Amino acid sequence: MDRFMWTNGLLEMNETLVIQQRGVRLYDGDEKAKLDVGVVLLSTHRLLWRDQKNHECCICMPLSQIIFFEEQAAGIGKSAKIVIHLHPAPANKEPGPFQQSKFSYIKLSFKEHGQIEFYRRLMEEMTQKRWENTPVSQPISTTAGLKAGRTRAVGIVGIERKLEEKRKETDKNISEAFEDLSKLMEKVSTLSSPSILLTSVTTAKEMVELSKSIASKIKDKQGDITEDETIRFKSYLLSMGIADPVTRETHGSGTHYHMQLARQLGDMLQAPLEERGGMMALTEVYCLVNRARGMELLSPEDLVNACKMFESLKLPLRLRVFDSGVMVVQLQSHNEEEMIASALDNVSEKGSLTAEEFAKLLGLSVLLAKERLLLAEKMGHLCRDDSVEGLRFYPNLF
Amino acid sequence: MHRRGVGAGAIAKKKLAEAKYKERGTVLAEDQIAQMSKQLETFKTHLEEFASKHKQEIRKNSQFRVQFQEMCATIGVDPLASGKGFWSEMLGVGDFYYELGVQIIEVCLALKHRNGGLITLDELHQRVLKGRGKFAQDMSQDDLVRAIKKLKAMGNGFGMIPVGGSYLVQSVPAELNMDHTVVLQLAEKKGYVTVSEIRDGLKWEKERACHVLDHLLKEGLAWLDSQAADEPQYWLPALFSELSSRDVTAEEANQMTP
């Protein structure tokens, strides 16, 4: 840690910021440096670190100090780290937070992740050694007039400048990203002729056009497209996120992916459904499934498309849509008449019930309790009393 | 020689048809599908490269996400349609929004007994942020709105009502027509509304105003304060600001509706 120098944190001419990462703690060798958590910054010329709370506390070292570096994987209760081995400090090194250190290496501890990207960028910079091509002027050295041993950016002007830099840097990163994104999205090659073989670079936009053309052909039944090819095409649409209105009419939304999902859901939802009386709102299923998965989550559309395949795959579950638009998954063994008959019993016993009371009685969600009562009403078993006090259901004596 | 469906003759016929198609500049769908497969591979490579450079940006920067989404919309691509899509798999956009969806559903469910299934976008934003914790990724209102739009596919009445410069998020399938919406907008300023205010402000007759207010009461979206000074006030819990309310338990809520 004695290789570091105090700095005002401003970048020099020709020096550009490569990446920064917050939530980083410095280690002197294996010991935590007596500094708080901060932001580590990598520029084309230096490695900098700034205290997150006290922005005036900013230190740096030239990248030329680095001999080599390696990753240290995270452990239980330990964040991932990058270990950086350093050359000895030069004799004329500017003052820094540590006068001396028994270690020739430091560690960056990434408490809020970001180590993968940082490592990659550091590798790039250490390979390219851009600082050798564009030397920067020496940082403003302390003169005898200033406080001995320390240089810091002082005053509001210094802070404002840092904020402005940060803003510019963020903008720069974004515009770089946008450029790349536009290139990805926009047409790059020429598509003036409807020739079949396109060997040049293609883009998303072209693919959208292409898929529209294919879809309309499938619809008009031009050419000999096999079932397999249709399924393949649908999976391409799925991968790209291109809407598929045409083939859906004729072939349904299902792809192999959705069939697989449907089967997984069939297994996974048996027990929860039974616990909840055979029926669950689709939003409840969505939360349950995604919480269990943790990552590679399902989109709402994925879930709906998979549930639509229950019947054709002969799984013991069904997707059902009530008049109100509420969608539920229910066990096929769910016996509608039984449910309604028992609902009627419950209501008769108590004289009358609201959806909330019914929900409490059965341990159902209010939403589904209401749907069941509405259904019983539809069948003519119950009738309603709709007042400002709420919707109450009575046995139908008519 | 017998004629069959397959054989040299049939193949020759097919070749002829193909040639004719090509002549006219029309392309066979099968060929196009094969072509698309190649394009997909190329695209995947480009996307991978993009992801390696900018994946962090997407996760950390909500402004970038907005621009990204808008670009996709312009070219007709929905990056959130499926968790199996490339965008989701390589850029990780999907998981961000789908998890947000789960968090939104949970917050709305937890508060439903209090506000009837209606909540301001601001309050939803605050509560979801709180639930996500200190080190979670940044999340903007635009992100919320996109996640909510995706939730609509599950048919549970997720919708957004423009009110006072922002939105009310509806999470139950209660039917709210234009009349209801306009009364909600009127109530936004003070958090409550009276029959006279509706008559003066919207020039409706008393019957129409009462009809709308009754519906809001029934759906649990409004509470009646019949002890107010001049005339009964209809309060909307969804519009209560943090300062002037405290959390009501389900039991208390049940006791309040007679």
mmCIF file of N, CA and C in Angstrom, chain A residues 21 112 117 120-121 174 177-178 180-182 184-185 194 196 198 201-202 204 206-208 210-211 213-214 217 224-225 229 232-233 236 238-241 257 283 286-287 290-291 295-304 324-327 360 367 386-388, chain B residues 22 25 27 29-30 32-33 35-37 39-40 42-43 46-47 50 52-54 56-57 60-61 63-64 67-68 71-72 75 77-78 80-87 95 98-99 101-103 105-106 135 150-151 153-156 173 214 217-218 254 258:
data_model
loop_
_atom_site.group_PDB
_atom_site.id
_atom_site.type_symbol
_atom_site.label_atom_id
_atom_site.label_comp_id
_atom_site.label_asym_id
_atom_site.label_seq_id
_atom_site.Cartn_x
_atom_site.Cartn_y
_atom_site.Cartn_z
ATOM 1 N N GLN A 21 -15.581 1.002 -10.353
ATOM 2 C CA GLN A 21 -16.428 0.076 -9.613
ATOM 3 C C GLN A 21 -16.487 0.507 -8.160
ATOM 4 N N GLU A 112 -19.302 -5.267 -3.869
ATOM 5 C CA GLU A 112 -20.551 -5.158 -4.627
ATOM 6 C C GLU A 112 -20.341 -5.720 -6.026
ATOM 7 N N GLU A 117 -15.554 -7.817 -14.747
ATOM 8 C CA GLU A 117 -15.355 -6.781 -15.752
ATOM 9 C C GLU A 117 -14.072 -6.015 -15.473
ATOM 10 N N ARG A 120 -11.043 -7.913 -16.461
ATOM 11 C CA ARG A 120 -10.902 -7.950 -17.917
ATOM 12 C C ARG A 120 -10.297 -6.654 -18.433
ATOM 13 N N ARG A 121 -10.809 -5.539 -17.930
ATOM 14 C CA ARG A 121 -10.333 -4.249 -18.404
ATOM 15 C C ARG A 121 -8.893 -4.003 -17.988
ATOM 16 N N ILE A 174 -22.158 5.638 -21.943
ATOM 17 C CA ILE A 174 -23.452 5.391 -22.563
ATOM 18 C C ILE A 174 -23.358 5.584 -24.063
ATOM 19 N N ALA A 177 -21.750 2.791 -25.729
ATOM 20 C CA ALA A 177 -22.636 1.638 -25.768
ATOM 21 C C ALA A 177 -23.701 1.821 -26.839
ATOM 22 N N PHE A 178 -24.220 3.033 -26.952
ATOM 23 C CA PHE A 178 -25.250 3.277 -27.955
ATOM 24 C C PHE A 178 -24.711 3.085 -29.360
ATOM 25 N N ASP A 180 -22.370 1.145 -30.316
ATOM 26 C CA ASP A 180 -22.294 -0.293 -30.563
ATOM 27 C C ASP A 180 -23.672 -0.873 -30.793
ATOM 28 N N LEU A 181 -24.626 -0.392 -30.011
ATOM 29 C CA LEU A 181 -25.984 -0.910 -30.104
ATOM 30 C C LEU A 181 -26.579 -0.572 -31.464
ATOM 31 N N SER A 182 -26.363 0.673 -31.906
ATOM 32 C CA SER A 182 -26.921 1.058 -33.203
ATOM 33 C C SER A 182 -26.339 0.218 -34.313
ATOM 34 N N LEU A 184 -25.366 -2.687 -34.103
ATOM 35 C CA LEU A 184 -25.970 -4.005 -34.019
ATOM 36 C C LEU A 184 -27.351 -4.003 -34.646
ATOM 37 N N MET A 185 -28.069 -2.928 -34.416
ATOM 38 C CA MET A 185 -29.458 -2.907 -34.833
ATOM 39 C C MET A 185 -29.647 -2.449 -36.280
ATOM 40 N N PRO A 194 -33.387 -8.913 -53.965
ATOM 41 C CA PRO A 194 -33.968 -10.001 -53.187
ATOM 42 C C PRO A 194 -33.217 -11.308 -53.391
ATOM 43 N N ILE A 196 -30.990 -14.538 -52.692
ATOM 44 C CA ILE A 196 -31.136 -15.484 -51.615
ATOM 45 C C ILE A 196 -29.908 -15.536 -50.727
ATOM 46 N N LEU A 198 -27.143 -14.307 -48.699
ATOM 47 C CA LEU A 198 -26.629 -13.106 -48.041
ATOM 48 C C LEU A 198 -25.460 -13.541 -47.185
ATOM 49 N N VAL A 201 -22.589 -9.260 -43.359
ATOM 50 C CA VAL A 201 -23.036 -9.089 -41.968
ATOM 51 C C VAL A 201 -24.512 -8.743 -41.935
ATOM 52 N N THR A 202 -25.253 -9.425 -41.084
ATOM 53 C CA THR A 202 -26.688 -9.153 -41.009
ATOM 54 C C THR A 202 -27.055 -8.602 -39.646
ATOM 55 N N ALA A 204 -30.360 -7.390 -36.767
ATOM 56 C CA ALA A 204 -31.682 -7.717 -36.228
ATOM 57 C C ALA A 204 -32.793 -7.196 -37.134
ATOM 58 N N GLU A 206 -32.900 -6.699 -40.287
ATOM 59 C CA GLU A 206 -33.098 -7.526 -41.472
ATOM 60 C C GLU A 206 -33.840 -8.792 -41.118
ATOM 61 N N MET A 207 -33.522 -9.314 -39.934
ATOM 62 C CA MET A 207 -34.144 -10.571 -39.545
ATOM 63 C C MET A 207 -35.633 -10.387 -39.319
ATOM 64 N N VAL A 208 -35.977 -9.205 -38.798
ATOM 65 C CA VAL A 208 -37.396 -8.949 -38.591
ATOM 66 C C VAL A 208 -38.119 -8.941 -39.934
ATOM 67 N N LEU A 210 -37.206 -10.339 -42.663
ATOM 68 C CA LEU A 210 -37.192 -11.702 -43.196
ATOM 69 C C LEU A 210 -38.288 -12.549 -42.561
ATOM 70 N N SER A 211 -38.409 -12.407 -41.255
ATOM 71 C CA SER A 211 -39.386 -13.254 -40.577
ATOM 72 C C SER A 211 -40.811 -12.900 -41.004
ATOM 73 N N SER A 213 -41.667 -11.899 -43.917
ATOM 74 C CA SER A 213 -41.841 -12.516 -45.228
ATOM 75 C C SER A 213 -42.142 -14.008 -45.098
ATOM 76 N N ILE A 214 -41.391 -14.673 -44.232
ATOM 77 C CA ILE A 214 -41.585 -16.109 -44.042
ATOM 78 C C ILE A 214 -42.969 -16.380 -43.491
ATOM 79 N N LYS A 217 -45.697 -16.203 -45.942
ATOM 80 C CA LYS A 217 -45.670 -17.333 -46.872
ATOM 81 C C LYS A 217 -46.266 -18.578 -46.238
ATOM 82 N N ASP A 224 -43.300 -25.762 -49.813
ATOM 83 C CA ASP A 224 -43.488 -26.963 -49.000
ATOM 84 C C ASP A 224 -42.787 -26.824 -47.675
ATOM 85 N N ILE A 225 -43.474 -26.292 -46.736
ATOM 86 C CA ILE A 225 -42.807 -26.134 -45.445
ATOM 87 C C ILE A 225 -43.258 -27.247 -44.527
ATOM 88 N N GLU A 229 -39.919 -27.548 -39.938
ATOM 89 C CA GLU A 229 -39.392 -26.241 -40.299
ATOM 90 C C GLU A 229 -40.203 -25.136 -39.638
ATOM 91 N N ARG A 232 -39.098 -24.919 -36.151
ATOM 92 C CA ARG A 232 -37.779 -24.273 -36.119
ATOM 93 C C ARG A 232 -37.919 -22.757 -36.250
ATOM 94 N N PHE A 233 -38.745 -22.389 -37.200
ATOM 95 C CA PHE A 233 -38.976 -20.963 -37.448
ATOM 96 C C PHE A 233 -39.525 -20.288 -36.196
ATOM 97 N N TYR A 236 -36.904 -19.611 -33.776
ATOM 98 C CA TYR A 236 -36.088 -18.449 -34.133
ATOM 99 C C TYR A 236 -36.784 -17.168 -33.681
ATOM 100 N N LEU A 238 -38.825 -16.840 -31.311
ATOM 101 C CA LEU A 238 -38.760 -16.780 -29.859
ATOM 102 C C LEU A 238 -37.413 -16.236 -29.405
ATOM 103 N N SER A 239 -36.349 -16.727 -30.032
ATOM 104 C CA SER A 239 -35.011 -16.282 -29.639
ATOM 105 C C SER A 239 -34.834 -14.791 -29.875
ATOM 106 N N MET A 240 -35.409 -14.308 -30.982
ATOM 107 C CA MET A 240 -35.213 -12.904 -31.325
ATOM 108 C C MET A 240 -36.205 -11.991 -30.637
ATOM 109 N N GLY A 241 -37.266 -12.568 -30.096
ATOM 110 C CA GLY A 241 -38.281 -11.723 -29.490
ATOM 111 C C GLY A 241 -39.154 -11.070 -30.544
ATOM 112 N N TYR A 257 -39.461 -25.458 -26.369
ATOM 113 C CA TYR A 257 -39.165 -24.846 -25.079
ATOM 114 C C TYR A 257 -40.397 -24.808 -24.196
ATOM 115 N N THR A 283 -50.696 -15.293 -11.507
ATOM 116 C CA THR A 283 -49.665 -14.431 -10.934
ATOM 117 C C THR A 283 -49.000 -15.113 -9.745
ATOM 118 N N TYR A 286 -46.595 -17.575 -11.177
ATOM 119 C CA TYR A 286 -45.427 -16.834 -11.682
ATOM 120 C C TYR A 286 -44.433 -16.557 -10.568
ATOM 121 N N CYS A 287 -44.944 -16.054 -9.448
ATOM 122 C CA CYS A 287 -44.061 -15.723 -8.323
ATOM 123 C C CYS A 287 -43.431 -16.992 -7.759
ATOM 124 N N ASN A 290 -40.765 -18.482 -10.290
ATOM 125 C CA ASN A 290 -39.567 -17.660 -10.463
ATOM 126 C C ASN A 290 -38.758 -17.555 -9.182
ATOM 127 N N ARG A 291 -39.441 -17.502 -8.047
ATOM 128 C CA ARG A 291 -38.703 -17.486 -6.784
ATOM 129 C C ARG A 291 -37.917 -18.787 -6.640
ATOM 130 N N MET A 295 -32.729 -17.866 -11.000
ATOM 131 C CA MET A 295 -32.217 -17.202 -12.198
ATOM 132 C C MET A 295 -32.752 -17.922 -13.432
ATOM 133 N N GLU A 296 -32.464 -17.367 -14.598
ATOM 134 C CA GLU A 296 -33.075 -17.860 -15.840
ATOM 135 C C GLU A 296 -34.581 -17.921 -15.639
ATOM 136 N N LEU A 297 -35.109 -16.770 -15.294
ATOM 137 C CA LEU A 297 -36.521 -16.703 -14.937
ATOM 138 C C LEU A 297 -37.412 -16.802 -16.166
ATOM 139 N N LEU A 298 -38.668 -17.129 -15.904
ATOM 140 C CA LEU A 298 -39.651 -17.177 -16.979
ATOM 141 C C LEU A 298 -40.270 -15.806 -17.170
ATOM 142 N N SER A 299 -40.546 -15.462 -18.420
ATOM 143 C CA SER A 299 -41.307 -14.247 -18.664
ATOM 144 C C SER A 299 -42.772 -14.596 -18.464
ATOM 145 N N PRO A 300 -43.613 -13.573 -18.213
ATOM 146 C CA PRO A 300 -45.048 -13.857 -18.089
ATOM 147 C C PRO A 300 -45.583 -14.583 -19.328
ATOM 148 N N GLU A 301 -45.106 -14.174 -20.491
ATOM 149 C CA GLU A 301 -45.580 -14.840 -21.706
ATOM 150 C C GLU A 301 -45.136 -16.285 -21.791
ATOM 151 N N ASP A 302 -43.909 -16.547 -21.355
ATOM 152 C CA ASP A 302 -43.441 -17.938 -21.321
ATOM 153 C C ASP A 302 -44.416 -18.785 -20.522
ATOM 154 N N LEU A 303 -44.796 -18.262 -19.350
ATOM 155 C CA LEU A 303 -45.669 -19.020 -18.461
ATOM 156 C C LEU A 303 -47.016 -19.279 -19.127
ATOM 157 N N VAL A 304 -47.590 -18.224 -19.689
ATOM 158 C CA VAL A 304 -48.897 -18.380 -20.326
ATOM 159 C C VAL A 304 -48.819 -19.388 -21.471
ATOM 160 N N SER A 324 -64.008 -12.532 -15.673
ATOM 161 C CA SER A 324 -63.388 -11.269 -15.267
ATOM 162 C C SER A 324 -62.021 -11.072 -15.901
ATOM 163 N N GLY A 325 -61.504 -12.130 -16.531
ATOM 164 C CA GLY A 325 -60.170 -12.026 -17.118
ATOM 165 C C GLY A 325 -59.097 -12.635 -16.245
ATOM 166 N N VAL A 326 -59.452 -13.000 -15.034
ATOM 167 C CA VAL A 326 -58.499 -13.649 -14.139
ATOM 168 C C VAL A 326 -58.100 -15.005 -14.721
ATOM 169 N N MET A 327 -56.792 -15.282 -14.734
ATOM 170 C CA MET A 327 -56.326 -16.566 -15.262
ATOM 171 C C MET A 327 -55.825 -17.433 -14.119
ATOM 172 N N LYS A 360 -61.453 -16.578 3.944
ATOM 173 C CA LYS A 360 -60.917 -16.921 5.264
ATOM 174 C C LYS A 360 -61.331 -18.327 5.653
ATOM 175 N N LEU A 367 -59.255 -13.348 -4.226
ATOM 176 C CA LEU A 367 -59.526 -13.324 -5.662
ATOM 177 C C LEU A 367 -60.238 -14.593 -6.113
ATOM 178 N N ASP A 386 -75.762 -6.612 -3.637
ATOM 179 C CA ASP A 386 -74.687 -5.686 -3.975
ATOM 180 C C ASP A 386 -74.957 -4.333 -3.347
ATOM 181 N N SER A 387 -74.242 -3.996 -2.288
ATOM 182 C CA SER A 387 -74.460 -2.696 -1.671
ATOM 183 C C SER A 387 -73.115 -2.046 -1.419
ATOM 184 N N VAL A 388 -73.169 -0.824 -0.894
ATOM 185 C CA VAL A 388 -71.906 -0.142 -0.621
ATOM 186 C C VAL A 388 -71.133 -0.849 0.468
ATOM 187 N N LYS B 22 -37.186 -18.424 -58.676
ATOM 188 C CA LYS B 22 -35.971 -17.598 -58.626
ATOM 189 C C LYS B 22 -35.981 -16.564 -59.731
ATOM 190 N N GLY B 25 -37.802 -13.663 -58.909
ATOM 191 C CA GLY B 25 -37.273 -12.951 -57.755
ATOM 192 C C GLY B 25 -37.938 -13.374 -56.467
ATOM 193 N N VAL B 27 -38.633 -15.872 -53.441
ATOM 194 C CA VAL B 27 -37.785 -16.828 -52.740
ATOM 195 C C VAL B 27 -38.652 -17.849 -52.023
ATOM 196 N N ALA B 29 -39.904 -20.192 -49.143
ATOM 197 C CA ALA B 29 -39.900 -20.014 -47.696
ATOM 198 C C ALA B 29 -38.866 -20.919 -47.032
ATOM 199 N N GLU B 30 -38.736 -22.152 -47.530
ATOM 200 C CA GLU B 30 -37.771 -23.068 -46.906
ATOM 201 C C GLU B 30 -36.368 -22.496 -46.982
ATOM 202 N N GLN B 32 -35.641 -19.426 -47.200
ATOM 203 C CA GLN B 32 -35.544 -18.277 -46.307
ATOM 204 C C GLN B 32 -35.341 -18.714 -44.873
ATOM 205 N N ILE B 33 -35.976 -19.807 -44.507
ATOM 206 C CA ILE B 33 -35.810 -20.287 -43.135
ATOM 207 C C ILE B 33 -34.365 -20.709 -42.920
ATOM 208 N N GLN B 35 -31.864 -19.527 -44.507
ATOM 209 C CA GLN B 35 -31.110 -18.275 -44.478
ATOM 210 C C GLN B 35 -31.192 -17.619 -43.106
ATOM 211 N N MET B 36 -32.403 -17.673 -42.560
ATOM 212 C CA MET B 36 -32.621 -17.061 -41.256
ATOM 213 C C MET B 36 -31.763 -17.755 -40.203
ATOM 214 N N SER B 37 -31.628 -19.046 -40.347
ATOM 215 C CA SER B 37 -30.823 -19.785 -39.392
ATOM 216 C C SER B 37 -29.382 -19.288 -39.407
ATOM 217 N N GLN B 39 -28.408 -16.307 -40.399
ATOM 218 C CA GLN B 39 -28.395 -14.945 -39.861
ATOM 219 C C GLN B 39 -28.418 -14.966 -38.348
ATOM 220 N N LEU B 40 -29.158 -15.916 -37.818
ATOM 221 C CA LEU B 40 -29.269 -16.029 -36.369
ATOM 222 C C LEU B 40 -27.908 -16.253 -35.744
ATOM 223 N N THR B 42 -24.978 -15.467 -36.975
ATOM 224 C CA THR B 42 -24.201 -14.227 -37.071
ATOM 225 C C THR B 42 -24.647 -13.230 -36.020
ATOM 226 N N PHE B 43 -25.949 -13.116 -35.922
ATOM 227 C CA PHE B 43 -26.470 -12.160 -34.963
ATOM 228 C C PHE B 43 -26.038 -12.505 -33.551
ATOM 229 N N HIS B 46 -22.590 -11.316 -32.861
ATOM 230 C CA HIS B 46 -22.523 -9.875 -32.622
ATOM 231 C C HIS B 46 -23.067 -9.521 -31.256
ATOM 232 N N LEU B 47 -24.176 -10.183 -30.898
ATOM 233 C CA LEU B 47 -24.789 -9.885 -29.608
ATOM 234 C C LEU B 47 -23.872 -10.285 -28.468
ATOM 235 N N PHE B 50 -21.331 -7.638 -28.147
ATOM 236 C CA PHE B 50 -21.951 -6.476 -27.514
ATOM 237 C C PHE B 50 -22.106 -6.717 -26.017
ATOM 238 N N SER B 52 -20.438 -8.678 -24.062
ATOM 239 C CA SER B 52 -19.193 -8.717 -23.309
ATOM 240 C C SER B 52 -18.719 -7.310 -22.975
ATOM 241 N N LYS B 53 -19.070 -6.352 -23.820
ATOM 242 C CA LYS B 53 -18.632 -4.987 -23.546
ATOM 243 C C LYS B 53 -19.625 -4.211 -22.694
ATOM 244 N N HIS B 54 -20.897 -4.474 -22.898
ATOM 245 C CA HIS B 54 -21.881 -3.571 -22.315
ATOM 246 C C HIS B 54 -22.906 -4.209 -21.392
ATOM 247 N N GLN B 56 -22.708 -4.879 -18.347
ATOM 248 C CA GLN B 56 -22.764 -4.131 -17.089
ATOM 249 C C GLN B 56 -23.671 -2.927 -17.218
ATOM 250 N N GLU B 57 -23.523 -2.253 -18.366
ATOM 251 C CA GLU B 57 -24.276 -1.024 -18.619
ATOM 252 C C GLU B 57 -25.764 -1.258 -18.488
ATOM 253 N N LYS B 60 -26.701 -1.823 -14.822
ATOM 254 C CA LYS B 60 -26.486 -0.749 -13.859
ATOM 255 C C LYS B 60 -27.199 0.537 -14.244
ATOM 256 N N ASN B 61 -27.454 0.734 -15.494
ATOM 257 C CA ASN B 61 -27.848 2.042 -15.962
ATOM 258 C C ASN B 61 -29.269 2.040 -16.482
ATOM 259 N N GLN B 63 -31.044 4.473 -17.552
ATOM 260 C CA GLN B 63 -31.215 5.291 -18.749
ATOM 261 C C GLN B 63 -30.883 4.485 -19.993
ATOM 262 N N PHE B 64 -29.832 3.696 -19.871
ATOM 263 C CA PHE B 64 -29.445 2.868 -21.003
ATOM 264 C C PHE B 64 -30.528 1.852 -21.322
ATOM 265 N N GLN B 67 -33.229 3.461 -23.464
ATOM 266 C CA GLN B 67 -32.839 3.614 -24.869
ATOM 267 C C GLN B 67 -32.819 2.279 -25.576
ATOM 268 N N PHE B 68 -32.322 1.279 -24.872
ATOM 269 C CA PHE B 68 -32.246 -0.065 -25.442
ATOM 270 C C PHE B 68 -33.630 -0.574 -25.808
ATOM 271 N N MET B 71 -35.063 1.256 -28.813
ATOM 272 C CA MET B 71 -34.460 0.789 -30.068
ATOM 273 C C MET B 71 -35.080 -0.515 -30.501
ATOM 274 N N CYS B 72 -35.235 -1.429 -29.558
ATOM 275 C CA CYS B 72 -35.829 -2.718 -29.899
ATOM 276 C C CYS B 72 -37.240 -2.534 -30.424
ATOM 277 N N ILE B 75 -37.430 -1.488 -34.117
ATOM 278 C CA ILE B 75 -37.204 -2.485 -35.161
ATOM 279 C C ILE B 75 -38.163 -3.660 -35.056
ATOM 280 N N VAL B 77 -38.787 -5.702 -32.232
ATOM 281 C CA VAL B 77 -38.289 -6.833 -31.462
ATOM 282 C C VAL B 77 -38.622 -6.610 -29.987
ATOM 283 N N ASP B 78 -39.103 -7.634 -29.313
ATOM 284 C CA ASP B 78 -39.433 -7.503 -27.898
ATOM 285 C C ASP B 78 -38.425 -8.301 -27.076
ATOM 286 N N LEU B 80 -38.137 -8.724 -24.103
ATOM 287 C CA LEU B 80 -38.644 -9.322 -22.865
ATOM 288 C C LEU B 80 -39.690 -10.396 -23.120
ATOM 289 N N ALA B 81 -39.900 -10.737 -24.378
ATOM 290 C CA ALA B 81 -40.985 -11.669 -24.673
ATOM 291 C C ALA B 81 -40.756 -13.013 -23.992
ATOM 292 N N SER B 82 -39.517 -13.464 -24.022
ATOM 293 C CA SER B 82 -39.281 -14.789 -23.452
ATOM 294 C C SER B 82 -37.949 -14.871 -22.737
ATOM 295 N N GLY B 83 -37.929 -15.626 -21.661
ATOM 296 C CA GLY B 83 -36.687 -15.856 -20.940
ATOM 297 C C GLY B 83 -35.711 -16.646 -21.774
ATOM 298 N N LYS B 84 -36.225 -17.232 -22.838
ATOM 299 C CA LYS B 84 -35.401 -18.074 -23.692
ATOM 300 C C LYS B 84 -34.833 -17.268 -24.852
ATOM 301 N N GLY B 85 -35.228 -15.994 -24.944
ATOM 302 C CA GLY B 85 -34.729 -15.170 -26.038
ATOM 303 C C GLY B 85 -33.253 -14.862 -25.865
ATOM 304 N N PHE B 86 -32.583 -14.512 -26.972
ATOM 305 C CA PHE B 86 -31.161 -14.191 -26.903
ATOM 306 C C PHE B 86 -30.895 -13.020 -25.980
ATOM 307 N N TRP B 87 -31.762 -12.027 -26.087
ATOM 308 C CA TRP B 87 -31.547 -10.817 -25.299
ATOM 309 C C TRP B 87 -31.470 -11.172 -23.822
ATOM 310 N N ASP B 95 -34.075 -11.429 -16.820
ATOM 311 C CA ASP B 95 -34.136 -11.705 -15.386
ATOM 312 C C ASP B 95 -34.400 -10.444 -14.578
ATOM 313 N N TYR B 98 -38.143 -9.712 -15.072
ATOM 314 C CA TYR B 98 -39.056 -10.730 -14.564
ATOM 315 C C TYR B 98 -39.030 -10.760 -13.044
ATOM 316 N N GLU B 99 -37.837 -10.545 -12.493
ATOM 317 C CA GLU B 99 -37.764 -10.513 -11.034
ATOM 318 C C GLU B 99 -38.509 -9.294 -10.510
ATOM 319 N N GLY B 101 -41.041 -8.042 -11.820
ATOM 320 C CA GLY B 101 -42.447 -8.425 -11.890
ATOM 321 C C GLY B 101 -42.894 -9.129 -10.627
ATOM 322 N N VAL B 102 -42.064 -10.054 -10.167
ATOM 323 C CA VAL B 102 -42.399 -10.776 -8.933
ATOM 324 C C VAL B 102 -42.521 -9.801 -7.776
ATOM 325 N N GLN B 103 -41.562 -8.867 -7.699
ATOM 326 C CA GLN B 103 -41.569 -7.918 -6.585
ATOM 327 C C GLN B 103 -42.799 -7.013 -6.635
ATOM 328 N N ILE B 105 -45.752 -7.759 -7.973
ATOM 329 C CA ILE B 105 -46.928 -8.543 -7.582
ATOM 330 C C ILE B 105 -47.005 -8.663 -6.064
ATOM 331 N N GLU B 106 -45.860 -8.930 -5.454
ATOM 332 C CA GLU B 106 -45.867 -9.136 -4.010
ATOM 333 C C GLU B 106 -46.244 -7.870 -3.251
ATOM 334 N N PHE B 135 -27.949 -3.161 -1.872
ATOM 335 C CA PHE B 135 -26.977 -3.455 -2.917
ATOM 336 C C PHE B 135 -27.600 -3.937 -4.215
ATOM 337 N N LYS B 150 -45.542 -6.171 -19.005
ATOM 338 C CA LYS B 150 -45.362 -7.594 -19.252
ATOM 339 C C LYS B 150 -46.312 -8.415 -18.400
ATOM 340 N N LEU B 151 -46.602 -7.939 -17.203
ATOM 341 C CA LEU B 151 -47.476 -8.691 -16.310
ATOM 342 C C LEU B 151 -48.895 -8.803 -16.853
ATOM 343 N N ALA B 153 -49.903 -9.864 -19.471
ATOM 344 C CA ALA B 153 -50.131 -11.121 -20.185
ATOM 345 C C ALA B 153 -50.783 -12.167 -19.308
ATOM 346 N N MET B 154 -50.649 -12.011 -17.991
ATOM 347 C CA MET B 154 -51.184 -13.037 -17.105
ATOM 348 C C MET B 154 -52.595 -12.733 -16.657
ATOM 349 N N GLY B 155 -53.221 -11.784 -17.321
ATOM 350 C CA GLY B 155 -54.644 -11.571 -17.154
ATOM 351 C C GLY B 155 -55.121 -11.217 -15.788
ATOM 352 N N ASN B 156 -54.284 -10.633 -14.950
ATOM 353 C CA ASN B 156 -54.813 -10.359 -13.628
ATOM 354 C C ASN B 156 -55.155 -8.904 -13.411
ATOM 355 N N PRO B 173 -58.704 -7.077 -11.117
ATOM 356 C CA PRO B 173 -59.540 -6.940 -12.305
ATOM 357 C C PRO B 173 -60.801 -6.116 -12.081
ATOM 358 N N ASP B 214 -70.110 4.972 -5.441
ATOM 359 C CA ASP B 214 -70.548 3.696 -4.871
ATOM 360 C C ASP B 214 -69.714 2.545 -5.412
ATOM 361 N N LEU B 217 -66.429 2.428 -3.771
ATOM 362 C CA LEU B 217 -66.570 1.899 -2.412
ATOM 363 C C LEU B 217 -66.664 0.386 -2.436
ATOM 364 N N LYS B 218 -67.508 -0.102 -3.312
ATOM 365 C CA LYS B 218 -67.727 -1.544 -3.397
ATOM 366 C C LYS B 218 -66.451 -2.295 -3.723
ATOM 367 N N ASN B 254 -60.874 -4.539 7.837
ATOM 368 C CA ASN B 254 -62.176 -5.209 7.839
ATOM 369 C C ASN B 254 -63.159 -4.522 8.761
ATOM 370 N N PRO B 258 -68.139 -1.338 7.307
ATOM 371 C CA PRO B 258 -69.162 -1.873 8.224
ATOM 372 C C PRO B 258 -69.763 -3.167 7.709
#
